[in-house]
mmCIF file of C-alpha atoms in Angstrom:
data_model
loop_
_atom_site.group_PDB
_atom_site.id
_atom_site.type_symbol
_atom_site.label_atom_id
_atom_site.label_comp_id
_atom_site.label_asym_id
_atom_site.label_seq_id
_atom_site.Cartn_x
_atom_site.Cartn_y
_atom_site.Cartn_z
ATOM 1 C CA MET A 1 137.719 139.695 64.889
ATOM 2 C CA ALA A 2 133.862 139.648 65.227
ATOM 3 C CA ARG A 3 132.524 139.624 68.609
ATOM 4 C CA TRP A 4 132.189 135.942 69.863
ATOM 5 C CA GLN A 5 128.771 134.880 69.099
ATOM 6 C CA PRO A 6 127.753 131.697 71.474
ATOM 7 C CA ASP A 7 125.128 130.164 69.166
ATOM 8 C CA ALA A 8 126.757 131.100 65.648
ATOM 9 C CA ARG A 9 127.561 127.305 65.385
ATOM 10 C CA GLU A 10 124.169 126.645 65.860
ATOM 11 C CA ARG A 11 122.703 129.209 63.249
ATOM 12 C CA LEU A 12 125.312 128.420 60.760
ATOM 13 C CA GLN A 13 123.886 124.720 60.922
ATOM 14 C CA GLN A 14 120.026 125.830 61.105
ATOM 15 C CA ALA A 15 120.747 127.995 58.013
ATOM 16 C CA ALA A 16 122.934 125.500 56.007
ATOM 17 C CA LEU A 17 119.937 122.313 56.790
ATOM 18 C CA GLU A 18 117.377 124.872 55.455
ATOM 19 C CA LEU A 19 119.091 126.214 52.369
ATOM 20 C CA PHE A 20 120.048 122.560 51.353
ATOM 21 C CA ALA A 21 116.493 121.185 51.773
ATOM 22 C CA GLU A 22 115.106 124.291 50.048
ATOM 23 C CA GLN A 23 117.907 123.942 46.902
ATOM 24 C CA GLY A 24 119.779 120.730 47.181
ATOM 25 C CA PHE A 25 122.892 120.551 48.453
ATOM 26 C CA ALA A 26 125.182 120.731 45.571
ATOM 27 C CA ALA A 27 123.473 124.115 44.332
ATOM 28 C CA THR A 28 124.197 125.709 48.282
ATOM 29 C CA THR A 29 126.854 128.097 48.443
ATOM 30 C CA VAL A 30 128.911 129.089 51.872
ATOM 31 C CA PRO A 31 127.911 132.600 51.374
ATOM 32 C CA GLU A 32 124.430 131.935 51.110
ATOM 33 C CA ILE A 33 124.342 130.151 54.145
ATOM 34 C CA THR A 34 126.059 133.014 56.179
ATOM 35 C CA ALA A 35 123.455 135.443 54.530
ATOM 36 C CA ARG A 36 120.934 133.475 56.213
ATOM 37 C CA ALA A 37 122.139 133.085 59.134
ATOM 38 C CA GLY A 38 123.390 136.774 59.137
ATOM 39 C CA LEU A 39 127.098 135.919 59.797
ATOM 40 C CA THR A 40 130.164 136.547 57.978
ATOM 41 C CA THR A 41 131.924 133.667 55.678
ATOM 42 C CA ARG A 42 134.822 134.197 58.200
ATOM 43 C CA THR A 43 132.863 133.416 60.718
ATOM 44 C CA PHE A 44 131.470 130.193 58.962
ATOM 45 C CA PHE A 45 135.067 129.313 58.568
ATOM 46 C CA ARG A 46 136.241 129.412 61.982
ATOM 47 C CA HIS A 47 133.489 126.738 62.917
ATOM 48 C CA PHE A 48 133.886 124.707 59.715
ATOM 49 C CA ALA A 49 136.266 123.519 56.779
ATOM 50 C CA ASP A 50 133.269 123.501 54.261
ATOM 51 C CA LYS A 51 129.615 122.710 54.120
ATOM 52 C CA ARG A 52 129.882 119.331 53.546
ATOM 53 C CA GLU A 53 130.978 119.616 57.738
ATOM 54 C CA VAL A 54 128.233 121.605 58.459
ATOM 55 C CA LEU A 55 126.593 118.273 58.104
ATOM 56 C CA PHE A 56 128.277 116.362 60.041
ATOM 57 C CA ALA A 57 129.582 118.746 62.359
ATOM 58 C CA GLY A 58 130.452 116.911 66.150
ATOM 59 C CA ASP A 59 130.501 113.403 64.619
ATOM 60 C CA ALA A 60 134.127 113.118 64.332
ATOM 61 C CA GLU A 61 134.140 113.218 68.189
ATOM 62 C CA VAL A 62 131.370 110.601 68.207
ATOM 63 C CA PRO A 63 134.469 107.315 68.082
ATOM 64 C CA ALA A 64 136.475 109.016 70.811
ATOM 65 C CA MET A 65 133.476 109.322 73.064
ATOM 66 C CA ALA A 66 132.804 105.654 72.151
ATOM 67 C CA ALA A 67 136.240 104.583 73.396
ATOM 68 C CA ALA A 68 136.197 106.526 76.518
ATOM 69 C CA PHE A 69 133.071 105.194 77.383
ATOM 70 C CA LEU A 70 134.086 101.731 76.821
ATOM 71 C CA ALA A 71 137.431 102.730 78.844
ATOM 72 C CA GLN A 72 135.771 103.556 81.950
ATOM 73 C CA ALA A 73 133.025 101.159 81.879
ATOM 74 C CA PRO A 74 133.378 98.906 85.086
ATOM 75 C CA ALA A 75 135.727 95.946 84.597
ATOM 76 C CA GLY A 76 133.225 92.833 85.059
ATOM 77 C CA ALA A 77 130.346 94.355 82.658
ATOM 78 C CA ALA A 78 129.047 92.059 80.425
ATOM 79 C CA PRO A 79 129.982 93.638 76.711
ATOM 80 C CA LEU A 80 126.090 94.018 76.012
ATOM 81 C CA THR A 81 125.518 95.730 79.082
ATOM 82 C CA ILE A 82 128.010 98.467 78.665
ATOM 83 C CA VAL A 83 126.678 98.708 74.687
ATOM 84 C CA LEU A 84 123.212 99.473 75.791
ATOM 85 C CA ASP A 85 124.011 101.927 78.626
ATOM 86 C CA GLY A 86 126.256 103.432 75.767
ATOM 87 C CA LEU A 87 123.592 103.328 73.028
ATOM 88 C CA ARG A 88 121.109 104.561 75.701
ATOM 89 C CA ALA A 89 123.216 107.623 76.764
ATOM 90 C CA VAL A 90 123.725 108.434 72.941
ATOM 91 C CA ALA A 91 119.929 108.122 72.121
ATOM 92 C CA GLU A 92 119.485 110.461 75.065
ATOM 93 C CA THR A 93 122.160 113.005 74.560
ATOM 94 C CA ARG A 94 122.897 113.307 70.662
ATOM 95 C CA PHE A 95 119.696 112.219 69.315
ATOM 96 C CA GLU A 96 116.803 113.183 71.145
ATOM 97 C CA PRO A 97 117.107 116.770 71.404
ATOM 98 C CA ARG A 98 117.795 117.446 67.724
ATOM 99 C CA LYS A 99 115.651 115.217 66.108
ATOM 100 C CA ALA A 100 114.191 117.705 63.252
ATOM 101 C CA ALA A 101 118.007 118.244 61.970
ATOM 102 C CA VAL A 102 118.704 114.368 62.629
ATOM 103 C CA ARG A 103 115.784 114.099 59.737
ATOM 104 C CA ALA A 104 116.798 117.138 57.383
ATOM 105 C CA ARG A 105 120.158 115.665 57.785
ATOM 106 C CA ARG A 106 118.861 111.838 56.460
ATOM 107 C CA GLU A 107 117.459 113.679 53.241
ATOM 108 C CA ILE A 108 120.082 115.531 52.063
ATOM 109 C CA VAL A 109 122.740 112.416 52.896
ATOM 110 C CA GLY A 110 120.223 110.557 50.377
ATOM 111 C CA THR A 111 120.743 112.890 47.510
ATOM 112 C CA ASP A 112 124.535 112.818 47.476
ATOM 113 C CA GLU A 113 126.976 110.138 46.955
ATOM 114 C CA GLY A 114 129.897 112.061 48.174
ATOM 115 C CA LEU A 115 127.802 112.473 51.703
ATOM 116 C CA GLN A 116 126.817 108.803 51.739
ATOM 117 C CA GLU A 117 130.771 108.003 51.430
ATOM 118 C CA ARG A 118 131.298 109.897 54.357
ATOM 119 C CA GLU A 119 128.277 108.342 56.437
ATOM 120 C CA LEU A 120 129.810 105.303 55.579
ATOM 121 C CA ARG A 121 133.349 105.907 57.092
ATOM 122 C CA LYS A 122 131.788 107.627 59.844
ATOM 123 C CA ARG A 123 130.058 104.326 60.646
ATOM 124 C CA ALA A 124 133.415 102.619 59.678
ATOM 125 C CA ALA A 125 135.274 104.591 62.360
ATOM 126 C CA LEU A 126 132.704 104.015 65.492
ATOM 127 C CA ALA A 127 132.427 100.070 64.607
ATOM 128 C CA GLU A 128 136.658 100.505 64.660
ATOM 129 C CA ALA A 129 136.532 102.313 67.688
ATOM 130 C CA ILE A 130 134.007 99.932 69.666
ATOM 131 C CA ARG A 131 136.196 96.777 68.154
ATOM 132 C CA ALA A 132 139.524 98.371 69.601
ATOM 133 C CA GLY A 133 137.824 99.742 72.609
ATOM 134 C CA PHE A 134 136.625 95.774 73.329
ATOM 135 C CA VAL A 135 139.951 94.338 72.749
ATOM 136 C CA ALA A 136 141.383 96.933 75.069
ATOM 137 C CA ARG A 137 139.042 95.364 77.550
ATOM 138 C CA GLY A 138 140.104 91.648 76.529
ATOM 139 C CA LEU A 139 137.783 90.195 74.331
ATOM 140 C CA ASP A 140 139.389 88.478 71.674
ATOM 141 C CA GLY A 141 139.333 89.607 68.206
ATOM 142 C CA THR A 142 136.447 88.081 66.144
ATOM 143 C CA ARG A 143 133.906 88.490 69.537
ATOM 144 C CA ALA A 144 135.032 92.086 69.588
ATOM 145 C CA ALA A 145 134.101 93.145 66.253
ATOM 146 C CA LEU A 146 130.953 91.277 66.166
ATOM 147 C CA ILE A 147 129.802 93.056 68.968
ATOM 148 C CA ALA A 148 131.130 96.275 67.578
ATOM 149 C CA GLU A 149 129.621 95.857 64.148
ATOM 150 C CA SER A 150 126.082 94.680 65.807
ATOM 151 C CA THR A 151 126.258 97.905 68.294
ATOM 152 C CA VAL A 152 126.726 100.344 64.999
ATOM 153 C CA THR A 153 123.726 97.999 62.837
ATOM 154 C CA LEU A 154 121.353 98.695 66.099
ATOM 155 C CA LEU A 155 121.778 102.218 66.296
ATOM 156 C CA PHE A 156 121.867 102.837 62.689
ATOM 157 C CA VAL A 157 118.416 100.392 61.942
ATOM 158 C CA ALA A 158 116.891 101.941 65.136
ATOM 159 C CA VAL A 159 117.898 105.733 64.157
ATOM 160 C CA ALA A 160 116.153 104.916 60.717
ATOM 161 C CA GLN A 161 113.062 103.683 62.640
ATOM 162 C CA TRP A 162 112.996 106.683 65.074
ATOM 163 C CA LEU A 163 112.837 108.982 62.299
ATOM 164 C CA ASP A 164 109.405 107.760 60.831
ATOM 165 C CA ASP A 165 108.527 106.662 64.648
ATOM 166 C CA ASP A 166 107.448 108.641 67.519
ATOM 167 C CA ARG A 167 108.402 106.499 70.229
ATOM 168 C CA PRO A 168 111.813 107.167 72.275
ATOM 169 C CA LEU A 169 115.281 106.118 70.296
ATOM 170 C CA ALA A 170 116.254 104.193 73.153
ATOM 171 C CA ALA A 171 112.925 102.049 73.370
ATOM 172 C CA ILE A 172 113.376 101.195 69.340
ATOM 173 C CA ILE A 173 116.686 100.096 70.156
ATOM 174 C CA GLU A 174 115.614 97.667 72.764
ATOM 175 C CA ASP A 175 113.102 96.436 70.421
ATOM 176 C CA CYS A 176 115.835 96.476 67.200
ATOM 177 C CA LEU A 177 118.188 94.643 69.555
ATOM 178 C CA GLU A 178 114.995 91.567 70.732
ATOM 179 C CA ALA A 179 114.315 91.611 66.801
ATOM 180 C CA LEU A 180 117.818 90.798 66.123
ATOM 181 C CA ARG A 181 117.756 88.317 68.820
ATOM 182 C CA ALA A 182 114.825 86.379 67.410
ATOM 183 C CA GLU A 183 116.262 86.902 63.346
ATOM 184 C CA LEU A 184 119.105 85.068 64.660
ATOM 185 C CA SER A 185 117.876 82.307 66.480
ATOM 186 C CA PRO A 186 118.150 79.048 65.351
ATOM 187 C CA PRO A 187 115.153 78.200 63.045
ATOM 188 C CA MET B 1 142.828 92.370 18.433
ATOM 189 C CA ALA B 2 145.045 90.017 20.148
ATOM 190 C CA ARG B 3 143.980 86.209 19.641
ATOM 191 C CA TRP B 4 141.210 85.606 22.855
ATOM 192 C CA GLN B 5 143.383 84.344 25.710
ATOM 193 C CA PRO B 6 141.096 82.397 28.162
ATOM 194 C CA ASP B 7 143.315 83.185 30.909
ATOM 195 C CA ALA B 8 144.302 86.747 30.656
ATOM 196 C CA ARG B 9 142.046 88.391 33.301
ATOM 197 C CA GLU B 10 143.799 85.769 35.713
ATOM 198 C CA ARG B 11 147.421 86.413 34.748
ATOM 199 C CA LEU B 12 146.525 90.062 35.407
ATOM 200 C CA GLN B 13 145.364 89.764 38.449
ATOM 201 C CA GLN B 14 147.645 87.588 39.400
ATOM 202 C CA ALA B 15 150.611 90.206 38.341
ATOM 203 C CA ALA B 16 148.672 93.115 39.664
ATOM 204 C CA LEU B 17 149.048 91.387 43.296
ATOM 205 C CA GLU B 18 152.274 90.580 42.764
ATOM 206 C CA LEU B 19 153.258 93.827 42.091
ATOM 207 C CA PHE B 20 151.062 95.591 44.618
ATOM 208 C CA ALA B 21 152.624 93.365 47.372
ATOM 209 C CA GLU B 22 156.151 93.655 46.068
ATOM 210 C CA GLN B 23 156.418 97.563 45.600
ATOM 211 C CA GLY B 24 153.060 99.223 46.619
ATOM 212 C CA PHE B 25 149.692 99.786 45.225
ATOM 213 C CA ALA B 26 150.173 103.324 44.500
ATOM 214 C CA ALA B 27 153.458 102.972 42.744
ATOM 215 C CA THR B 28 152.775 100.294 40.134
ATOM 216 C CA THR B 29 151.837 101.123 36.818
ATOM 217 C CA VAL B 30 149.335 99.398 34.373
ATOM 218 C CA PRO B 31 152.291 98.696 31.903
ATOM 219 C CA GLU B 32 154.117 97.220 34.699
ATOM 220 C CA ILE B 33 151.180 94.478 35.270
ATOM 221 C CA THR B 34 150.567 94.198 31.432
ATOM 222 C CA ALA B 35 154.642 93.476 31.111
ATOM 223 C CA ARG B 36 154.692 91.301 33.981
ATOM 224 C CA ALA B 37 151.714 89.277 32.801
ATOM 225 C CA GLY B 38 153.348 89.246 29.251
ATOM 226 C CA LEU B 39 149.870 90.743 27.887
ATOM 227 C CA THR B 40 149.286 94.389 26.407
ATOM 228 C CA THR B 41 147.914 97.140 27.830
ATOM 229 C CA ARG B 42 145.229 96.845 25.233
ATOM 230 C CA THR B 43 144.358 93.502 26.774
ATOM 231 C CA PHE B 44 144.323 94.874 30.539
ATOM 232 C CA PHE B 45 141.456 97.528 29.345
ATOM 233 C CA ARG B 46 139.578 95.020 27.745
ATOM 234 C CA HIS B 47 139.426 93.516 31.127
ATOM 235 C CA PHE B 48 139.576 96.319 33.831
ATOM 236 C CA ALA B 49 138.858 99.911 34.013
ATOM 237 C CA ASP B 50 142.053 100.937 35.995
ATOM 238 C CA LYS B 51 144.383 99.239 38.203
ATOM 239 C CA ARG B 52 141.825 99.642 41.300
ATOM 240 C CA GLU B 53 139.033 97.264 39.124
ATOM 241 C CA VAL B 54 142.058 94.512 39.274
ATOM 242 C CA LEU B 55 141.519 94.060 43.188
ATOM 243 C CA PHE B 56 137.560 94.500 43.025
ATOM 244 C CA ALA B 57 136.879 92.331 39.911
ATOM 245 C CA GLY B 58 133.982 90.043 40.090
ATOM 246 C CA ASP B 59 132.693 92.378 43.328
ATOM 247 C CA ALA B 60 130.607 94.128 41.221
ATOM 248 C CA GLU B 61 128.051 91.300 40.783
ATOM 249 C CA VAL B 62 127.982 90.155 44.441
ATOM 250 C CA PRO B 63 124.839 92.330 45.127
ATOM 251 C CA ALA B 64 122.987 91.095 42.607
ATOM 252 C CA MET B 65 123.848 87.528 43.086
ATOM 253 C CA ALA B 66 122.636 88.089 46.718
ATOM 254 C CA ALA B 67 119.220 89.602 44.974
ATOM 255 C CA ALA B 68 119.025 86.255 42.974
ATOM 256 C CA PHE B 69 119.588 84.103 45.691
ATOM 257 C CA LEU B 70 117.185 85.928 48.003
ATOM 258 C CA ALA B 71 114.162 85.935 45.068
ATOM 259 C CA GLN B 72 114.692 82.112 44.242
ATOM 260 C CA ALA B 73 114.552 80.832 47.845
ATOM 261 C CA PRO B 74 111.616 78.587 49.029
ATOM 262 C CA ALA B 75 108.423 80.689 49.907
ATOM 263 C CA GLY B 76 108.303 80.016 53.498
ATOM 264 C CA ALA B 77 112.110 79.422 54.254
ATOM 265 C CA ALA B 78 113.111 81.110 57.626
ATOM 266 C CA PRO B 79 115.487 84.258 56.532
ATOM 267 C CA LEU B 80 118.189 82.951 59.064
ATOM 268 C CA THR B 81 118.087 79.914 56.947
ATOM 269 C CA ILE B 82 118.469 81.348 53.364
ATOM 270 C CA VAL B 83 121.313 83.675 54.803
ATOM 271 C CA LEU B 84 123.293 80.754 56.139
ATOM 272 C CA ASP B 85 123.045 78.986 52.925
ATOM 273 C CA GLY B 86 123.844 81.730 50.605
ATOM 274 C CA LEU B 87 126.916 82.584 53.242
ATOM 275 C CA ARG B 88 127.902 78.602 52.661
ATOM 276 C CA ALA B 89 127.829 78.947 48.760
ATOM 277 C CA VAL B 90 129.758 81.933 48.779
ATOM 278 C CA ALA B 91 132.339 80.588 51.263
ATOM 279 C CA GLU B 92 132.695 77.747 48.966
ATOM 280 C CA THR B 93 132.602 79.252 45.432
ATOM 281 C CA ARG B 94 134.068 82.573 46.165
ATOM 282 C CA PHE B 95 136.210 82.258 48.870
ATOM 283 C CA GLU B 96 137.980 78.908 49.596
ATOM 284 C CA PRO B 97 139.207 78.601 46.180
ATOM 285 C CA ARG B 98 140.936 81.773 45.996
ATOM 286 C CA LYS B 99 142.334 82.437 50.060
ATOM 287 C CA ALA B 100 145.812 83.780 48.978
ATOM 288 C CA ALA B 101 144.137 86.371 46.236
ATOM 289 C CA VAL B 102 141.933 86.970 49.079
ATOM 290 C CA ARG B 103 144.799 87.735 51.875
ATOM 291 C CA ALA B 104 146.738 89.720 48.979
ATOM 292 C CA ARG B 105 144.115 91.966 48.639
ATOM 293 C CA ARG B 106 143.240 92.380 52.549
ATOM 294 C CA GLU B 107 147.006 93.650 52.854
ATOM 295 C CA ILE B 108 146.914 95.820 49.588
ATOM 296 C CA VAL B 109 143.190 97.270 50.623
ATOM 297 C CA GLY B 110 144.903 98.217 53.977
ATOM 298 C CA THR B 111 147.544 100.420 52.743
ATOM 299 C CA ASP B 112 145.177 102.440 50.755
ATOM 300 C CA GLU B 113 142.486 104.726 51.917
ATOM 301 C CA GLY B 114 140.658 104.803 48.785
ATOM 302 C CA LEU B 115 140.631 101.523 48.594
ATOM 303 C CA GLN B 116 139.317 100.983 51.954
ATOM 304 C CA GLU B 117 136.148 103.532 50.848
ATOM 305 C CA ARG B 118 135.639 101.276 47.767
ATOM 306 C CA GLU B 119 135.424 98.261 50.380
ATOM 307 C CA LEU B 120 132.799 100.072 52.582
ATOM 308 C CA ARG B 121 131.113 100.872 49.342
ATOM 309 C CA LYS B 122 130.964 97.245 48.473
ATOM 310 C CA ARG B 123 129.870 96.101 51.576
ATOM 311 C CA ALA B 124 126.949 98.572 51.583
ATOM 312 C CA ALA B 125 125.861 97.576 48.421
ATOM 313 C CA LEU B 126 125.891 94.253 49.604
ATOM 314 C CA ALA B 127 123.528 95.120 52.469
ATOM 315 C CA GLU B 128 121.382 96.829 50.780
ATOM 316 C CA ALA B 129 120.640 94.165 48.010
ATOM 317 C CA ILE B 130 120.263 92.002 51.129
ATOM 318 C CA ARG B 131 117.764 94.166 52.936
ATOM 319 C CA ALA B 132 116.030 95.119 49.697
ATOM 320 C CA GLY B 133 115.853 91.154 48.787
ATOM 321 C CA PHE B 134 114.116 90.706 52.311
ATOM 322 C CA VAL B 135 111.559 93.385 52.018
ATOM 323 C CA ALA B 136 110.647 91.941 48.256
ATOM 324 C CA ARG B 137 110.075 88.551 50.418
ATOM 325 C CA GLY B 138 107.708 90.289 53.091
ATOM 326 C CA LEU B 139 109.698 91.329 55.819
ATOM 327 C CA ASP B 140 109.034 94.793 57.165
ATOM 328 C CA GLY B 141 111.989 97.348 56.660
ATOM 329 C CA THR B 142 113.511 96.940 60.460
ATOM 330 C CA ARG B 143 113.536 93.177 60.351
ATOM 331 C CA ALA B 144 114.934 93.213 56.771
ATOM 332 C CA ALA B 145 117.792 95.650 57.326
ATOM 333 C CA LEU B 146 118.762 94.060 60.981
ATOM 334 C CA ILE B 147 119.099 90.447 58.768
ATOM 335 C CA ALA B 148 120.951 92.143 56.429
ATOM 336 C CA GLU B 149 123.274 94.019 58.333
ATOM 337 C CA SER B 150 124.017 90.878 59.986
ATOM 338 C CA THR B 151 124.589 88.897 57.263
ATOM 339 C CA VAL B 152 127.324 91.199 56.168
ATOM 340 C CA THR B 153 128.711 91.297 59.785
ATOM 341 C CA LEU B 154 128.995 87.647 59.758
ATOM 342 C CA LEU B 155 130.875 87.591 56.211
ATOM 343 C CA PHE B 156 133.384 90.075 56.979
ATOM 344 C CA VAL B 157 133.937 89.069 60.490
ATOM 345 C CA ALA B 158 134.775 85.323 59.797
ATOM 346 C CA VAL B 159 136.411 86.384 56.550
ATOM 347 C CA ALA B 160 139.284 88.183 58.360
ATOM 348 C CA GLN B 161 139.446 85.265 60.672
ATOM 349 C CA TRP B 162 139.598 82.560 57.919
ATOM 350 C CA LEU B 163 142.656 84.520 56.549
ATOM 351 C CA ASP B 164 144.487 83.637 59.755
ATOM 352 C CA ASP B 165 143.111 80.332 60.294
ATOM 353 C CA ASP B 166 142.940 76.852 58.800
ATOM 354 C CA ARG B 167 139.539 76.187 58.904
ATOM 355 C CA PRO B 168 137.022 76.290 56.362
ATOM 356 C CA LEU B 169 135.225 79.605 56.223
ATOM 357 C CA ALA B 170 131.673 77.950 56.324
ATOM 358 C CA ALA B 171 132.372 76.376 59.580
ATOM 359 C CA ILE B 172 133.544 79.583 60.957
ATOM 360 C CA ILE B 173 130.862 81.602 60.190
ATOM 361 C CA GLU B 174 128.694 78.888 61.918
ATOM 362 C CA ASP B 175 131.138 79.817 64.986
ATOM 363 C CA CYS B 176 130.667 83.453 64.201
ATOM 364 C CA LEU B 177 126.776 83.147 64.569
ATOM 365 C CA GLU B 178 127.267 81.219 67.778
ATOM 366 C CA ALA B 179 129.478 83.716 68.996
ATOM 367 C CA LEU B 180 127.020 86.221 67.931
ATOM 368 C CA ARG B 181 124.030 85.066 69.580
ATOM 369 C CA ALA B 182 125.993 84.428 72.549
ATOM 370 C CA GLU B 183 127.319 88.259 72.633
ATOM 371 C CA LEU B 184 123.970 89.193 72.151
ATOM 372 C CA SER B 185 121.933 87.270 74.774
ATOM 373 C CA PRO B 186 120.091 88.630 77.799
ATOM 374 C CA PRO B 187 123.517 89.165 80.119
#
């Protein structure tokens, strides 16, 4: 077994994103990724099931993180307060430190229908975790579904804008909430 | 070529929904569907590409209908007014007349991961058509995305409630909009 490399995972991700951008997702092979990273394919498969997983690494844990966040929120907290606290934390810990990688991923996902489906499933899994978390907090199913879907809408619409913008994601989320309130107010 | 049957399509859909409910989606074959409907497999394949298409028949045209609806709305109409007019029309023409079929479909889709993905893609295609329609009407990308995603949220959350409810879908949509405004108002 190769010596444990603390940064092997990040090096593989970086190499994969570079190669996907240079020559396309479909044309890139795992041996090319590992060669670029200076690692073995065996190391690759210790970290990722396949090259698609490189793009979505860490995303599988997001619904569970959302569920845990909802479960530990103060008993009397308003749903929107919990949502905004959660989105702020996600913006600061998962998005701001890796804007270039998120942008590269958007480009690659846009080129491949299978990756777009994976993105839709990811989004649906997050909405479902939030919905279930609010039902567990006592909200009725309709309220829980509305706030869950809107949370995911705010996050994804704000991230899309953030990738073309210089302002912090958390500020853009606040603006998107204001804009959404305006759109939904009685005409 | 068999004599044209004005109700062949509906008979095939009805037979398929019955069989999917009785014995499961995966276990049902096209010859079983056509036998139940008293029609030939040749007729089946004139109407549907495969048994999955029976469940989503007509859905492919929904994004184009939404695009046409947005294109013909009065120039100065508020986005939410257009959305509510569109949702009301959809509720009355596509949902109210076939509640039993929509309910049967929900049960079947819930049992099959491939069908759930198809449902997610359908939903994403509708949101994209609405977003593009509002951009074509002059809204900026963020506003258009927010109203498009919220329209789809309102429709899908309201339909889920309507299936377990006796009130008209249009009334439930109005209630969901009120509930969404309340959830998003400053805590």
